Amino acid sequence: QVQLVESGGGLVQAGGSLRLSCAASGGTFSSYTMAWFRQAPGKEREFVSAISWSGGSTYYADSVKGRFTISRDNAKNTVYLQMNSLKPEDTAVYYCAADRNQYSRSRWAYDYWGQGTQVTVSS
């Protein structure tokens, strides 16, 4: 029903910045809570950030607070993750997720997922 496509990943040096984008199609984008998760090799997929339908409420994992900013442009059906002051421990595949329910930090709460985009931060 809903398709999500991430882009913007790549290789960056520690301290650098990247902006990830997630383009949605096939649904009413403005009605979804949107979130970013990430998964590093050998680790569970973990919550990074989420944003409410209106964009009025945002949520962040403690590990990225003050460095990452989530935003959305409902006119473009797109959610963004601006990542600044990147650290090697931020290296992971980043996934975009969508759900019609309220905000959750659990990956099990989200109905739709993108294919992921690789972010690699060199030391």
PDB file of C-alpha atoms in Angstrom:
ATOM      1  CA  GLN A   1       0.000   0.000   0.000  1.00  0.00           C
ATOM      2  CA  VAL A   2       2.741   2.438   0.995  1.00  0.00           C
ATOM      3  CA  GLN A   3       6.186   2.486  -0.541  1.00  0.00           C
ATOM      4  CA  LEU A   4       9.161   4.203   1.065  1.00  0.00           C
ATOM      5  CA  VAL A   5      12.463   4.910  -0.675  1.00  0.00           C
ATOM      6  CA  GLU A   6      15.480   6.201   1.231  1.00  0.00           C
ATOM      7  CA  SER A   7      18.355   8.121  -0.281  1.00  0.00           C
ATOM      8  CA  GLY A   8      21.274  10.292   0.769  1.00  0.00           C
ATOM      9  CA  GLY A   9      23.503   7.770   2.473  1.00  0.00           C
ATOM     10  CA  GLY A  10      27.199   7.588   1.815  1.00  0.00           C
ATOM     11  CA  LEU A  11      30.681   7.811   3.244  1.00  0.00           C
ATOM     12  CA  VAL A  12      31.633  10.741   5.451  1.00  0.00           C
ATOM     13  CA  GLN A  13      34.442  11.539   7.847  1.00  0.00           C
ATOM     14  CA  ALA A  14      33.835  11.843  11.565  1.00  0.00           C
ATOM     15  CA  GLY A  15      32.459  15.275  12.360  1.00  0.00           C
ATOM     16  CA  GLY A  16      30.837  15.608   8.968  1.00  0.00           C
ATOM     17  CA  SER A  17      27.199  15.776   7.935  1.00  0.00           C
ATOM     18  CA  LEU A  18      24.705  13.932   5.770  1.00  0.00           C
ATOM     19  CA  ARG A  19      21.038  14.439   5.026  1.00  0.00           C
ATOM     20  CA  LEU A  20      18.876  11.403   4.442  1.00  0.00           C
ATOM     21  CA  SER A  21      15.614  11.587   2.539  1.00  0.00           C
ATOM     22  CA  CYS A  22      12.656   9.225   2.484  1.00  0.00           C
ATOM     23  CA  ALA A  23      10.116   9.605  -0.294  1.00  0.00           C
ATOM     24  CA  ALA A  24       6.684   8.051   0.239  1.00  0.00           C
ATOM     25  CA  SER A  25       4.074   6.979  -2.273  1.00  0.00           C
ATOM     26  CA  GLY A  26       0.848   4.986  -2.333  1.00  0.00           C
ATOM     27  CA  GLY A  27      -0.706   6.461   0.796  1.00  0.00           C
ATOM     28  CA  THR A  28      -1.746   9.627   2.559  1.00  0.00           C
ATOM     29  CA  PHE A  29       1.648  10.756   3.760  1.00  0.00           C
ATOM     30  CA  SER A  30       0.416  13.507   6.033  1.00  0.00           C
ATOM     31  CA  SER A  31      -1.564  11.025   8.147  1.00  0.00           C
ATOM     32  CA  TYR A  32       1.483   8.919   9.087  1.00  0.00           C
ATOM     33  CA  THR A  33       3.912   9.048  11.915  1.00  0.00           C
ATOM     34  CA  MET A  34       7.324   8.771  10.286  1.00  0.00           C
ATOM     35  CA  ALA A  35      10.469   7.397  11.857  1.00  0.00           C
ATOM     36  CA  TRP A  36      14.078   6.528  11.228  1.00  0.00           C
ATOM     37  CA  PHE A  37      15.737   3.365  12.499  1.00  0.00           C
ATOM     38  CA  ARG A  38      19.239   2.055  11.981  1.00  0.00           C
ATOM     39  CA  GLN A  39      20.934  -1.307  12.113  1.00  0.00           C
ATOM     40  CA  ALA A  40      24.651  -1.971  12.395  1.00  0.00           C
ATOM     41  CA  PRO A  41      26.238  -5.378  11.745  1.00  0.00           C
ATOM     42  CA  GLY A  42      25.593  -7.760  14.626  1.00  0.00           C
ATOM     43  CA  LYS A  43      23.170  -5.392  16.331  1.00  0.00           C
ATOM     44  CA  GLU A  44      19.410  -5.089  16.579  1.00  0.00           C
ATOM     45  CA  ARG A  45      17.565  -2.488  14.588  1.00  0.00           C
ATOM     46  CA  GLU A  46      17.319   0.539  16.851  1.00  0.00           C
ATOM     47  CA  PHE A  47      15.181   3.633  16.997  1.00  0.00           C
ATOM     48  CA  VAL A  48      16.789   6.878  15.880  1.00  0.00           C
ATOM     49  CA  SER A  49      14.068   9.498  15.502  1.00  0.00           C
ATOM     50  CA  ALA A  50      10.369  10.031  14.797  1.00  0.00           C
ATOM     51  CA  ILE A  51       8.061  12.859  13.802  1.00  0.00           C
ATOM     52  CA  SER A  52       4.317  13.245  14.209  1.00  0.00           C
ATOM     53  CA  TRP A  53       1.769  13.692  11.430  1.00  0.00           C
ATOM     54  CA  SER A  54       1.832  17.458  11.688  1.00  0.00           C
ATOM     55  CA  GLY A  55       5.537  17.727  12.385  1.00  0.00           C
ATOM     56  CA  GLY A  56       4.767  19.389  15.695  1.00  0.00           C
ATOM     57  CA  SER A  57       6.301  16.636  17.807  1.00  0.00           C
ATOM     58  CA  THR A  58       9.725  15.094  17.332  1.00  0.00           C
ATOM     59  CA  TYR A  59      11.532  12.356  19.218  1.00  0.00           C
ATOM     60  CA  TYR A  60      15.161  11.284  19.340  1.00  0.00           C
ATOM     61  CA  ALA A  61      17.245   8.499  20.732  1.00  0.00           C
ATOM     62  CA  ASP A  62      19.592   9.738  23.441  1.00  0.00           C
ATOM     63  CA  SER A  63      22.565   8.792  21.294  1.00  0.00           C
ATOM     64  CA  VAL A  64      21.654  11.314  18.579  1.00  0.00           C
ATOM     65  CA  LYS A  65      20.064  14.172  20.518  1.00  0.00           C
ATOM     66  CA  GLY A  66      21.654  17.476  19.649  1.00  0.00           C
ATOM     67  CA  ARG A  67      23.231  16.081  16.491  1.00  0.00           C
ATOM     68  CA  PHE A  68      20.348  14.820  14.339  1.00  0.00           C
ATOM     69  CA  THR A  69      17.224  16.671  13.242  1.00  0.00           C
ATOM     70  CA  ILE A  70      14.134  15.069  11.751  1.00  0.00           C
ATOM     71  CA  SER A  71      11.725  17.035   9.588  1.00  0.00           C
ATOM     72  CA  ARG A  72       9.007  16.421   7.030  1.00  0.00           C
ATOM     73  CA  ASP A  73       7.595  18.131   3.989  1.00  0.00           C
ATOM     74  CA  ASN A  74       4.075  16.840   3.484  1.00  0.00           C
ATOM     75  CA  ALA A  75       3.736  18.665   0.176  1.00  0.00           C
ATOM     76  CA  LYS A  76       6.626  16.555  -1.136  1.00  0.00           C
ATOM     77  CA  ASN A  77       5.654  13.369   0.737  1.00  0.00           C
ATOM     78  CA  THR A  78       9.166  13.316   2.138  1.00  0.00           C
ATOM     79  CA  VAL A  79      10.786  12.984   5.543  1.00  0.00           C
ATOM     80  CA  TYR A  80      14.378  14.019   6.210  1.00  0.00           C
ATOM     81  CA  LEU A  81      17.061  13.231   8.724  1.00  0.00           C
ATOM     82  CA  GLN A  82      19.785  15.844   8.983  1.00  0.00           C
ATOM     83  CA  MET A  83      22.799  14.239  10.628  1.00  0.00           C
ATOM     84  CA  ASN A  84      25.549  16.484  11.949  1.00  0.00           C
ATOM     85  CA  SER A  85      28.685  15.812  13.977  1.00  0.00           C
ATOM     86  CA  LEU A  86      28.688  12.235  12.782  1.00  0.00           C
ATOM     87  CA  LYS A  87      30.597   9.620  14.734  1.00  0.00           C
ATOM     88  CA  PRO A  88      31.928   6.218  13.663  1.00  0.00           C
ATOM     89  CA  GLU A  89      29.317   4.593  15.895  1.00  0.00           C
ATOM     90  CA  ASP A  90      26.633   6.124  13.670  1.00  0.00           C
ATOM     91  CA  THR A  91      27.691   3.731  10.916  1.00  0.00           C
ATOM     92  CA  ALA A  92      24.677   1.603   9.997  1.00  0.00           C
ATOM     93  CA  VAL A  93      21.995   0.978   7.440  1.00  0.00           C
ATOM     94  CA  TYR A  94      19.323   3.596   8.017  1.00  0.00           C
ATOM     95  CA  TYR A  95      15.687   2.687   7.426  1.00  0.00           C
ATOM     96  CA  CYS A  96      12.655   4.869   7.000  1.00  0.00           C
ATOM     97  CA  ALA A  97       9.399   3.646   8.564  1.00  0.00           C
ATOM     98  CA  ALA A  98       5.754   4.736   8.598  1.00  0.00           C
ATOM     99  CA  ASP A  99       2.741   3.982  10.768  1.00  0.00           C
ATOM    100  CA  ARG A 100      -0.791   5.292  11.140  1.00  0.00           C
ATOM    101  CA  ASN A 101      -0.640   4.837  14.901  1.00  0.00           C
ATOM    102  CA  GLN A 102       0.958   7.124  17.426  1.00  0.00           C
ATOM    103  CA  TYR A 103       4.684   7.502  17.973  1.00  0.00           C
ATOM    104  CA  SER A 104       6.585   4.438  19.099  1.00  0.00           C
ATOM    105  CA  ARG A 105      10.234   3.548  19.580  1.00  0.00           C
ATOM    106  CA  SER A 106       9.538  -0.091  18.775  1.00  0.00           C
ATOM    107  CA  ARG A 107      10.233  -1.371  15.282  1.00  0.00           C
ATOM    108  CA  TRP A 108       7.284  -3.726  15.661  1.00  0.00           C
ATOM    109  CA  ALA A 109       4.871  -0.799  15.684  1.00  0.00           C
ATOM    110  CA  TYR A 110       5.638   0.297  12.140  1.00  0.00           C
ATOM    111  CA  ASP A 111       3.751  -1.051   9.161  1.00  0.00           C
ATOM    112  CA  TYR A 112       5.875   0.134   6.254  1.00  0.00           C
ATOM    113  CA  TRP A 113       9.610   0.170   5.669  1.00  0.00           C
ATOM    114  CA  GLY A 114      12.040   1.373   3.075  1.00  0.00           C
ATOM    115  CA  GLN A 115      14.920  -0.659   1.693  1.00  0.00           C
ATOM    116  CA  GLY A 116      17.548   1.168   3.721  1.00  0.00           C
ATOM    117  CA  THR A 117      20.493   3.383   2.870  1.00  0.00           C
ATOM    118  CA  GLN A 118      24.049   2.825   4.059  1.00  0.00           C
ATOM    119  CA  VAL A 119      25.775   5.458   6.179  1.00  0.00           C
ATOM    120  CA  THR A 120      29.467   4.948   6.864  1.00  0.00           C
ATOM    121  CA  VAL A 121      31.424   7.298   9.112  1.00  0.00           C
ATOM    122  CA  SER A 122      35.187   6.963   9.036  1.00  0.00           C
ATOM    123  CA  SER A 123      37.368   7.738  12.042  1.00  0.00           C
TER     124      SER A 123
END
